[in-house]
Coordinates of C-alpha atoms in Angstrom, one line a residue:
M1 CA 80.3 139.7 93.5
A2 CA 83.9 139.4 94.8
D3 CA 82.8 140.8 98.2
D4 CA 79.9 138.3 98.3
F5 CA 82.3 135.4 97.6
R6 CA 84.7 136.6 100.3
L7 CA 81.8 136.7 102.8
K8 CA 80.8 133.2 101.9
M9 CA 84.4 132.0 102.2
G10 CA 84.7 133.7 105.6
L11 CA 81.5 131.9 106.8
F12 CA 82.9 128.6 105.4
L13 CA 86.2 129.0 107.3
G14 CA 84.3 130.0 110.4
G15 CA 82.3 126.8 110.1
V16 CA 85.5 124.7 109.7
L17 CA 86.9 126.4 112.8
L18 CA 83.8 125.4 114.8
L19 CA 84.0 121.9 113.4
L20 CA 87.7 121.8 114.5
G21 CA 86.7 122.8 118.0
G22 CA 83.9 120.3 118.2
T23 CA 86.2 117.5 117.0
A24 CA 88.8 118.4 119.6
L25 CA 86.1 118.3 122.3
V26 CA 84.8 114.9 121.2
A27 CA 88.4 113.6 121.1
R28 CA 89.1 115.0 124.6
W29 CA 86.0 113.4 126.1
W30 CA 85.8 110.3 124.0
G31 CA 87.0 108.1 126.8
R32 CA 84.1 109.1 128.9
L33 CA 81.5 109.1 126.1
Y34 CA 82.4 105.5 125.0
R35 CA 83.7 102.7 127.2
E36 CA 84.0 99.1 126.2
V37 CA 83.1 97.5 129.5
E38 CA 80.4 95.1 128.6
A39 CA 81.0 91.5 127.5
G40 CA 79.1 89.4 125.1
R41 CA 76.7 90.3 122.3
A42 CA 75.9 93.8 123.6
A43 CA 79.6 94.8 123.5
V44 CA 80.0 93.5 120.0
A45 CA 76.9 95.4 118.9
R46 CA 78.2 98.6 120.4
R47 CA 81.6 98.2 118.9
V48 CA 80.2 97.5 115.4
L49 CA 77.9 100.5 115.7
K50 CA 80.8 102.7 116.8
N51 CA 83.1 101.5 114.0
S52 CA 80.4 102.0 111.4
L53 CA 78.9 105.3 112.6
A54 CA 82.2 107.3 113.3
P55 CA 83.7 106.8 109.8
I56 CA 80.4 107.4 108.1
V57 CA 79.7 110.7 109.9
A58 CA 83.4 111.8 109.5
N59 CA 83.4 110.9 105.8
L60 CA 80.1 112.8 105.1
I61 CA 81.5 115.9 106.9
N62 CA 84.8 115.6 105.0
K63 CA 82.9 115.3 101.7
A64 CA 81.0 118.5 102.5
I65 CA 84.2 120.3 103.5
D66 CA 85.9 119.0 100.3
F67 CA 83.1 120.3 98.1
A68 CA 83.1 123.7 99.7
F69 CA 86.9 123.9 99.4
A70 CA 86.6 122.8 95.8
I71 CA 84.5 125.9 95.1
V72 CA 87.2 128.1 96.6
V73 CA 89.9 126.4 94.4
L74 CA 87.8 126.7 91.3
H75 CA 87.3 130.5 91.8
Y76 CA 90.9 131.2 92.6
L77 CA 92.6 129.1 90.0
G78 CA 90.3 129.7 87.1
V79 CA 89.5 127.1 84.4
E80 CA 93.1 126.6 83.1
G81 CA 94.7 126.7 86.5
N82 CA 92.2 124.2 87.8
G83 CA 93.0 122.0 84.8
R84 CA 96.7 122.1 85.6
Y85 CA 96.2 121.2 89.2
A86 CA 93.5 118.6 88.5
L87 CA 95.8 116.7 86.1
A88 CA 98.6 116.6 88.7
A89 CA 96.2 115.6 91.5
L90 CA 94.7 112.9 89.4
L91 CA 98.0 111.4 88.3
V92 CA 99.6 111.4 91.8
G93 CA 96.7 111.5 94.2
Q94 CA 94.8 108.7 92.4
Y95 CA 97.0 106.6 90.2
L96 CA 100.4 106.8 91.8
T97 CA 98.9 106.7 95.3
T98 CA 96.9 103.6 94.4
V99 CA 100.0 101.9 93.0
S100 CA 102.2 102.7 96.1
D101 CA 99.4 101.6 98.4
F102 CA 99.4 98.3 96.5
G103 CA 96.2 97.1 98.3
L104 CA 98.2 96.7 101.5
G105 CA 95.7 98.5 103.7
I106 CA 93.0 95.8 103.5
L107 CA 95.6 93.0 103.7
T108 CA 97.2 94.5 106.9
S109 CA 93.8 95.0 108.6
R110 CA 92.8 91.4 107.8
E111 CA 96.0 89.8 109.0
V112 CA 96.5 91.9 112.2
A113 CA 92.8 91.4 113.1
R114 CA 93.4 87.7 113.0
S115 CA 96.7 87.8 114.9
P116 CA 97.4 91.1 116.8
A117 CA 100.9 89.9 117.7
V118 CA 102.1 90.5 114.2
A119 CA 101.1 94.2 114.2
N120 CA 104.6 95.6 114.6
R121 CA 105.9 93.4 111.8
Y122 CA 103.2 94.5 109.4
L123 CA 103.6 98.2 110.4
W124 CA 107.3 98.2 109.5
N125 CA 107.1 96.1 106.4
T126 CA 104.1 97.6 104.8
T127 CA 105.6 101.1 105.3
L128 CA 108.9 100.1 103.7
L129 CA 107.0 98.3 100.9
R130 CA 104.9 101.4 100.2
W131 CA 108.1 103.5 100.2
A132 CA 109.8 101.1 97.8
V133 CA 106.8 100.9 95.4
G134 CA 106.4 104.7 95.7
G135 CA 110.0 105.2 94.8
V136 CA 109.6 103.0 91.7
T137 CA 106.5 105.0 90.6
L138 CA 108.5 108.2 90.7
L139 CA 110.6 106.8 87.8
A140 CA 107.5 106.9 85.6
I141 CA 107.0 110.7 86.1
P142 CA 109.7 111.9 83.6
G143 CA 108.4 109.5 81.0
I144 CA 104.8 110.8 81.4
V145 CA 105.9 114.4 81.2
H146 CA 108.0 113.6 78.1
L147 CA 105.0 111.9 76.4
Y148 CA 103.0 115.1 76.8
R149 CA 105.8 117.1 75.3
L150 CA 105.3 115.2 72.1
T151 CA 101.7 116.4 71.8
R152 CA 100.4 119.8 70.8
E153 CA 99.5 120.5 74.5
P154 CA 102.5 119.7 76.7
M155 CA 102.3 120.0 80.4
H156 CA 102.6 123.5 81.8
P157 CA 105.6 124.0 84.1
Q158 CA 103.2 124.6 87.0
T159 CA 101.7 121.1 86.4
V160 CA 105.1 119.5 86.4
A161 CA 106.1 121.3 89.6
A162 CA 102.8 120.3 91.2
I163 CA 103.3 116.6 90.2
W164 CA 106.7 116.5 91.9
L165 CA 105.5 118.2 95.1
L166 CA 102.5 115.8 95.3
A167 CA 104.7 112.8 94.5
A168 CA 106.9 113.7 97.5
S169 CA 103.8 113.3 99.7
L170 CA 103.6 109.5 98.8
F171 CA 106.2 108.8 101.5
P172 CA 104.5 110.5 104.5
A173 CA 101.2 109.2 103.2
G174 CA 102.5 105.7 103.3
V175 CA 103.3 106.1 107.0
A176 CA 99.8 107.4 107.7
A177 CA 98.2 104.6 105.7
S178 CA 100.1 101.9 107.5
V179 CA 99.2 103.2 111.0
S180 CA 95.6 103.7 109.9
S181 CA 95.3 100.1 108.9
L182 CA 96.4 99.0 112.4
F183 CA 93.6 101.1 114.0
T184 CA 91.2 99.4 111.6
A185 CA 92.5 96.0 112.6
Y186 CA 92.2 96.9 116.3
E187 CA 88.6 98.0 115.6
R188 CA 89.4 101.6 116.5
M189 CA 87.9 103.2 113.4
E190 CA 87.0 106.3 115.2
V191 CA 90.7 107.3 115.5
P192 CA 91.4 107.6 111.8
A193 CA 88.0 109.2 111.4
F194 CA 88.9 112.0 113.9
A195 CA 92.3 112.3 112.4
A196 CA 90.8 112.8 108.9
L197 CA 88.6 115.6 110.2
L198 CA 91.6 117.4 111.7
T199 CA 93.7 116.9 108.6
N200 CA 91.0 118.1 106.3
A201 CA 90.5 121.3 108.4
L202 CA 94.3 121.9 108.2
K203 CA 94.1 121.4 104.4
V204 CA 91.4 124.0 104.1
F205 CA 93.3 126.7 106.0
A206 CA 96.6 125.9 104.4
G207 CA 95.0 125.8 100.9
V208 CA 93.0 129.0 101.3
G209 CA 96.1 130.7 102.7
V210 CA 98.3 130.0 99.7
L211 CA 95.5 130.8 97.2
V212 CA 94.8 134.2 98.8
A213 CA 98.5 134.8 98.8
G214 CA 98.5 134.3 95.0
W215 CA 100.7 131.2 95.0
G216 CA 98.4 129.3 92.7
V217 CA 98.9 125.8 91.5
V218 CA 102.4 125.3 92.9
G219 CA 101.4 126.8 96.3
L220 CA 98.4 124.5 96.5
A221 CA 100.5 121.5 95.8
A222 CA 103.1 122.6 98.4
S223 CA 100.4 123.1 101.0
A224 CA 99.1 119.6 100.2
L225 CA 102.6 118.2 100.9
G226 CA 102.8 120.1 104.2
V227 CA 99.4 118.8 105.3
T228 CA 100.4 115.2 104.4
L229 CA 103.5 115.5 106.5
A230 CA 101.4 116.8 109.4
N231 CA 99.0 113.9 109.0
A232 CA 101.8 111.4 109.1
G233 CA 103.1 113.0 112.3
L234 CA 99.6 112.9 113.8
F235 CA 99.2 109.2 113.1
L236 CA 102.6 108.4 114.5
Y237 CA 101.7 110.3 117.7
L238 CA 98.4 108.4 117.9
Q239 CA 100.3 105.1 117.3
Y240 CA 102.7 105.7 120.2
R241 CA 99.9 107.0 122.4
L242 CA 97.1 104.5 121.8
L243 CA 98.7 101.3 120.4
F244 CA 102.3 100.5 120.9
S245 CA 105.9 101.8 120.4
P246 CA 107.2 100.5 117.0
R247 CA 110.5 98.8 116.7
P248 CA 112.5 97.8 113.6
E249 CA 111.5 94.4 112.2
L250 CA 112.4 93.8 108.6
D251 CA 111.0 90.6 107.1
L252 CA 111.8 90.2 103.4
G253 CA 109.8 87.0 103.2
L254 CA 106.7 88.7 104.4
C255 CA 107.3 91.5 101.9
R256 CA 107.4 89.0 99.0
W257 CA 104.3 87.3 100.3
M258 CA 102.4 90.6 100.6
L259 CA 103.3 91.6 97.0
G260 CA 101.7 88.4 95.6
E261 CA 98.7 88.5 98.0
A262 CA 97.9 92.1 97.5
F263 CA 98.4 92.3 93.7
P264 CA 94.7 91.4 92.9
L265 CA 93.5 94.2 95.1
L266 CA 95.9 96.6 93.4
L267 CA 94.6 95.5 90.0
N268 CA 91.0 96.0 90.9
N269 CA 91.7 99.5 92.3
L270 CA 93.7 100.5 89.1
L271 CA 91.0 99.2 86.8
L272 CA 88.4 101.2 88.7
L273 CA 90.5 104.3 88.2
V274 CA 91.0 103.7 84.5
F275 CA 87.3 103.0 84.2
F276 CA 86.4 106.4 85.6
R277 CA 89.1 109.0 84.9
F278 CA 91.3 107.9 82.1
D279 CA 89.5 110.3 79.8
T280 CA 91.1 113.3 81.6
F281 CA 94.6 112.2 80.4
L282 CA 93.3 112.2 76.8
L283 CA 91.5 115.6 77.1
K284 CA 94.8 117.3 78.0
P285 CA 96.8 116.6 74.8
Y286 CA 93.9 117.2 72.5
H287 CA 92.1 120.1 74.1
G288 CA 94.4 121.5 76.7
D289 CA 94.2 122.6 80.4
R290 CA 91.0 124.5 79.8
A291 CA 89.1 121.3 78.9
V292 CA 90.6 119.4 81.8
G293 CA 89.6 122.2 84.2
A294 CA 86.0 122.3 82.9
Y295 CA 85.6 118.6 83.0
D296 CA 87.0 118.5 86.6
A297 CA 84.4 121.1 87.7
A298 CA 81.6 118.9 86.4
Y299 CA 83.0 115.9 88.2
K300 CA 82.8 117.6 91.5
F301 CA 79.1 117.0 91.5
L302 CA 79.4 113.4 90.5
N303 CA 81.7 112.7 93.5
A304 CA 79.1 114.2 95.8
T305 CA 76.2 112.1 94.4
T306 CA 77.9 108.7 95.1
V307 CA 78.5 109.1 98.8
L308 CA 75.1 108.0 100.3
P309 CA 74.5 105.0 98.0
A310 CA 78.0 103.7 98.8
Y311 CA 77.1 103.4 102.4
L312 CA 73.7 101.8 101.6
T313 CA 75.4 99.1 99.6
I314 CA 78.0 98.5 102.3
A315 CA 75.2 98.2 104.9
L316 CA 73.4 95.7 102.8
F317 CA 76.5 93.5 102.2
P318 CA 76.2 91.4 105.4
L319 CA 72.5 90.7 104.5
F320 CA 73.5 89.7 101.0
S321 CA 76.3 87.4 102.3
R322 CA 73.9 85.6 104.7
Y323 CA 71.2 85.1 102.1
A324 CA 73.7 83.9 99.5
L325 CA 74.4 80.9 101.8
Q326 CA 70.9 80.3 103.2
D327 CA 68.2 81.6 100.9
R328 CA 68.7 82.6 97.2
A329 CA 65.0 83.6 96.9
R330 CA 65.4 86.2 99.7
L331 CA 68.7 87.3 98.3
A332 CA 67.0 88.1 95.0
Q333 CA 64.2 89.9 96.9
A334 CA 66.7 92.0 98.9
Y335 CA 68.7 92.8 95.7
R336 CA 65.5 93.9 93.9
L337 CA 64.5 96.1 96.8
A338 CA 67.9 97.7 96.9
L339 CA 67.8 98.4 93.2
K340 CA 64.4 100.0 93.5
A341 CA 65.4 102.2 96.4
L342 CA 68.6 103.4 94.6
L343 CA 66.8 104.0 91.2
V344 CA 64.1 106.1 93.0
L345 CA 66.9 108.3 94.2
A346 CA 69.0 108.3 91.0
F347 CA 66.4 109.4 88.4
P348 CA 65.2 112.6 90.1
T349 CA 68.8 113.5 91.1
A350 CA 69.9 113.2 87.5
M351 CA 66.9 115.1 86.2
I352 CA 67.3 118.1 88.6
T353 CA 71.1 118.3 88.1
S354 CA 70.7 118.1 84.3
V355 CA 68.1 120.8 84.1
W356 CA 69.9 123.1 86.6
A357 CA 73.4 122.3 85.3
R358 CA 74.1 125.9 84.1
E359 CA 73.2 127.4 87.5
L360 CA 75.1 124.8 89.4
I361 CA 78.3 125.4 87.5
V362 CA 78.0 129.2 87.8
L363 CA 77.4 128.7 91.6
V364 CA 80.6 126.6 92.1
G365 CA 82.9 128.1 89.5
G366 CA 81.5 131.1 87.9
K367 CA 80.7 132.1 84.3
E368 CA 84.2 131.2 83.1
Y369 CA 83.5 127.5 83.7
L370 CA 80.1 127.9 81.9
E371 CA 81.8 129.2 78.8
A372 CA 84.4 126.4 78.9
G373 CA 81.6 123.7 78.6
S374 CA 81.3 122.5 82.2
A375 CA 77.5 122.8 82.2
T376 CA 77.1 120.7 79.1
A377 CA 79.5 118.0 80.5
L378 CA 77.6 118.0 83.8
A379 CA 74.2 117.7 82.1
I380 CA 75.3 114.6 80.3
L381 CA 77.6 113.1 82.9
I382 CA 74.9 113.0 85.6
W383 CA 72.9 110.4 83.7
F384 CA 75.5 107.8 84.5
L385 CA 73.9 107.8 88.0
P386 CA 71.2 105.2 87.5
L387 CA 73.6 102.7 85.9
S388 CA 76.3 103.5 88.5
Y389 CA 73.9 102.8 91.4
I390 CA 72.9 99.5 89.8
N391 CA 76.5 98.5 89.3
G392 CA 77.5 99.5 92.8
V393 CA 74.9 97.3 94.5
T394 CA 75.5 94.5 91.9
Q395 CA 79.2 94.5 92.7
Y396 CA 78.5 93.7 96.4
L397 CA 76.0 91.1 95.3
L398 CA 78.7 89.3 93.3
I399 CA 81.1 89.5 96.3
A400 CA 78.4 87.9 98.5
L401 CA 78.0 85.2 95.9
N402 CA 81.8 84.6 96.0
R403 CA 82.1 85.7 92.4
Q404 CA 84.6 88.5 93.0
R405 CA 87.0 87.3 90.3
W406 CA 84.4 88.1 87.7
I407 CA 84.4 91.7 89.0
T408 CA 88.0 92.0 87.9
V409 CA 87.2 90.5 84.5
A410 CA 84.2 92.9 84.1
F411 CA 86.2 95.9 85.0
L412 CA 89.0 94.9 82.6
V413 CA 86.5 94.6 79.7
A414 CA 84.9 97.9 80.6
S415 CA 88.2 99.6 81.0
V416 CA 89.4 98.4 77.6
A417 CA 86.2 99.6 76.0
N418 CA 86.5 102.9 77.8
I419 CA 90.0 103.6 76.6
A420 CA 89.3 102.6 73.0
A421 CA 86.1 104.6 72.8
N422 CA 87.7 107.7 74.4
W423 CA 90.7 107.5 72.1
A424 CA 88.5 107.3 69.1
T425 CA 86.1 110.2 70.0
I426 CA 87.8 112.7 72.4
P427 CA 90.1 114.2 69.7
R428 CA 87.1 115.4 67.8
Y429 CA 84.3 115.8 70.3
G430 CA 86.1 116.6 73.5
L431 CA 84.1 117.0 76.7
T432 CA 80.9 115.7 75.1
A433 CA 82.6 112.5 74.0
A434 CA 84.2 112.0 77.4
S435 CA 80.8 112.5 79.2
V436 CA 78.9 110.1 76.9
I437 CA 81.6 107.4 77.0
T438 CA 81.4 107.5 80.8
I439 CA 77.7 106.5 80.6
L440 CA 78.2 103.9 77.9
T441 CA 81.1 102.3 79.9
E442 CA 78.7 101.9 82.9
G443 CA 76.5 100.0 80.4
V444 CA 79.3 97.7 79.4
L445 CA 80.1 97.0 83.0
L446 CA 76.4 96.2 83.7
L447 CA 76.3 93.8 80.8
S448 CA 79.3 91.9 82.2
F449 CA 77.8 91.8 85.7
G450 CA 74.4 90.8 84.4
R451 CA 75.7 87.6 82.9
V452 CA 76.7 86.3 86.3
V453 CA 73.6 87.6 88.1
R454 CA 71.4 85.7 85.6
R455 CA 73.4 82.6 86.2
E456 CA 73.2 82.8 90.0
L457 CA 69.7 84.3 90.5
G458 CA 67.9 83.3 87.3
R459 CA 67.4 86.8 85.9
L460 CA 68.5 90.4 86.2
P461 CA 65.3 92.4 87.2
L462 CA 66.3 95.7 85.5
W463 CA 63.0 96.2 83.6
E464 CA 60.9 95.2 86.5
V465 CA 62.6 97.7 88.9
G466 CA 63.5 100.4 86.5
W467 CA 60.6 101.2 84.2
R468 CA 58.5 102.9 86.9
P469 CA 61.1 105.4 88.1
A470 CA 62.1 106.0 84.5
V471 CA 58.5 106.9 83.5
A472 CA 58.1 109.0 86.6
A473 CA 61.3 110.8 85.7
V474 CA 59.9 111.7 82.3
A475 CA 56.7 113.0 84.0
M476 CA 58.9 115.0 86.3
G477 CA 61.0 116.4 83.5
L478 CA 58.1 117.8 81.4
P479 CA 57.1 120.6 83.8
M480 CA 60.6 121.1 84.9
V481 CA 62.1 121.7 81.4
G482 CA 59.0 123.6 80.2
L483 CA 58.8 126.0 83.1
Y484 CA 62.6 126.4 83.3
R485 CA 62.7 127.6 79.7
L486 CA 59.9 130.1 80.5
G487 CA 61.9 131.5 83.4
Y488 CA 60.0 129.7 86.2
G489 CA 62.6 127.1 87.0
L490 CA 61.9 126.9 90.8
L491 CA 58.2 126.4 90.3
G492 CA 58.9 123.8 87.6
S493 CA 61.2 121.9 90.0
L494 CA 58.6 121.8 92.7
L495 CA 55.9 120.7 90.3
G496 CA 58.3 118.1 88.8
L497 CA 59.0 116.6 92.2
A498 CA 55.3 116.4 93.0
A499 CA 54.7 114.8 89.6
Y500 CA 57.5 112.3 90.3
G501 CA 56.0 111.2 93.6
A502 CA 52.5 111.1 92.2
M503 CA 53.5 109.0 89.2
L504 CA 55.4 106.5 91.5
A505 CA 52.3 106.2 93.6
A506 CA 50.1 105.8 90.6
L507 CA 52.3 103.1 89.1
R508 CA 52.5 101.3 92.5
M509 CA 56.2 101.4 92.8
W510 CA 56.3 99.6 96.2
S511 CA 54.5 96.3 96.9
V512 CA 52.7 95.7 100.2
E513 CA 55.6 93.5 101.4
E514 CA 58.2 96.1 100.4
R515 CA 56.3 98.8 102.3
A516 CA 56.2 96.5 105.4
I517 CA 60.0 96.1 105.1
F518 CA 60.5 99.9 105.0
C519 CA 58.3 100.2 108.1
E520 CA 60.5 97.8 110.0
M521 CA 63.5 99.9 109.2
L522 CA 61.9 103.1 110.5
P523 CA 61.9 104.2 114.1
A524 CA 59.0 102.4 116.0
R525 CA 57.0 105.6 116.6
V526 CA 57.1 106.7 112.9
A527 CA 56.3 103.2 111.8
G528 CA 53.4 103.1 114.3
W529 CA 52.0 106.4 112.9
L530 CA 52.2 105.0 109.3
R531 CA 50.4 101.8 110.4
V532 CA 47.7 103.7 112.1
G533 CA 47.1 105.8 109.0
R534 CA 46.9 102.8 106.7
E535 CA 44.6 100.9 109.0
G536 CA 42.3 103.9 109.2
Q537 CA 42.1 104.2 105.4
E538 CA 41.5 100.5 105.1
A539 CA 38.7 100.7 107.7
K540 CA 37.0 103.5 105.7
K541 CA 37.1 101.5 102.5
E542 CA 35.6 98.4 104.3
S543 CA 32.8 100.6 105.8
A544 CA 31.8 101.9 102.3
G545 CA 29.3 100.2 100.1
P546 CA 29.7 99.0 96.5
S547 CA 28.8 102.4 95.2
G548 CA 31.4 104.1 97.3
R549 CA 28.8 105.4 99.9
R550 CA 28.8 104.5 103.5
S551 CA 26.6 101.5 104.3

C-alpha cells in the first residue's frame, strides 16, 4: 500500500512538473499568442474573454492540484497532525488573512480602474494598511492560545508554532495582494493567474519535501511561509516588469478613507467565514485534534464541489443585472432556469458522495480517517449542496437587484444561529452536530434571502424548480443504496444515474422554451444535430394515425 501511494505521489509530482513547464511556455509566448491591437467592440470582447477564461482555467487547475496535495498531507500528517495544521491554517489563512486584507483588493481594483494615475498611491497605501492591520491581528494570537489553554484540549505546541509561522506570511501576502489588485484594475487578470499556478507548483514541491523529510506540521507551515515570500517576490518582479516602478507615496487621508469604505466588504467576508467554519474552533476544545482532522478531511470534498457553480453564477450576474433594470419577468425566468440547472447537478452529486463516503475517505486519507468519523461527516455534510447552490445564485440575484445590504443582514442572522446551535450541540454530538448544523444554517440563510426575493419577484420558486430533481434523486438512491449494500456498488451507481435521468425526463424537468435556451448556449453544430433529431421525431409523430400506426 505504501509503495502504491509513493507511485501515485510520483505521478502527481511529475504532472505538476509538466504543468509548470507548460505554464512557463505559455508565459514566454503570451505576447505572441495574445495582442490587443484591435479597437472597438471586438477588442473589448477579446479582453473580457481573456480576463474571464485565464483566471477560470488557472483556478480550476489550482483546485485540482490543491485536492491532490491535500491527499498527500492527509496521509503524511495523520488525523491528529492534520487537525493541528488545519486549525492553524483556518485561523491564519482564513480569518486573520481576511481581516488583514480588509476588503482592500476589490476597492483598489475599482478605484485604479477608474483612474489609473492613482495606481502608485494605492499600491503603497494599501500595502502599508494591510501590514498595519496584520500587525494588530497578531496581538490576538496570544489571547486565542490562552483561551484554548483553559479548555480540556489546549493547543498542541506544533499548532502554536504553525500559527506564528503562518502569521508571519501575512506581510509578504499583503504585498502580493496589493500588486495583484493592480493587475486586475489594468485588466491583466492572466498575470495573477499564471503567478498562482507557479506559486502553487512551488507549494507542492516544498510541502512534499518537508513531509517526506519528516518535519510534519511545523515544517509544512515553514514551507508555506517560504512560498509566500517567493510569491511576493514574483509579484514585485512582475510589477516592475509589466506595470511601473513604485515610489514612496504615503497618504494618511487616503488610508482613513479606505478603512471606512472597505469595512462593509470586510464584514461580509468575515460573516461568510463564521457561517462556514466556526464549528471547527468549537470541535477542538471539546473533541480534540482528532475531530478537527477528521472534519477537515470531509471538508476537502465540499470545497471541490463548489467550484463550477460559482463560475456559473458569476457568468449569470451581468444577465441578472441587465434584466433587473429592464425586465423583471425575464429576470425571474433566468433565475428559475439557473436554480433548475444547479439543482439538477446538486442532487446526484450529493447522493453519489453520500453513498460512497466511506470509499472516498479511505481513498484520500486512509482507514485512520474512516475510524475517526470522516465518512459520517461527509455523508451528512454533502447534503448542504442543494441549499448552497440555491443561496449562491440568490446572492447574486440580490446584488443585481441592488439589495446587497440585505445580504449582510442575512449572513449576520445565519452566523448568529450557526454559533448558537453549534455551541449547544457540538459538546455532546461532535462531528455529527457540526455537519447537521451546516445544513440547517444554509436553510436559515435561504429563509432570509427568500423574504427579499418574494418582495422583488413576487415569489421564490423553490417547490416549482426543486421537487422534480428531489424525486429523481430518491429514484436514483433506491438502486444505489440497495445494490451498494449487496456489494454491487458500481452497478448500483450506473443504474441510479440512469434512473435519475429517466425520472427527470418522465417528470418533464425542462420546458420547450428552456430546452431552446440550452440549444442557443451550445455550439452551433451540436445544437443543429439536436434540432434535426427533434424535428425528425416530431415528423414521425405527425405521420402516425390516431391509433399510433402510420397513415
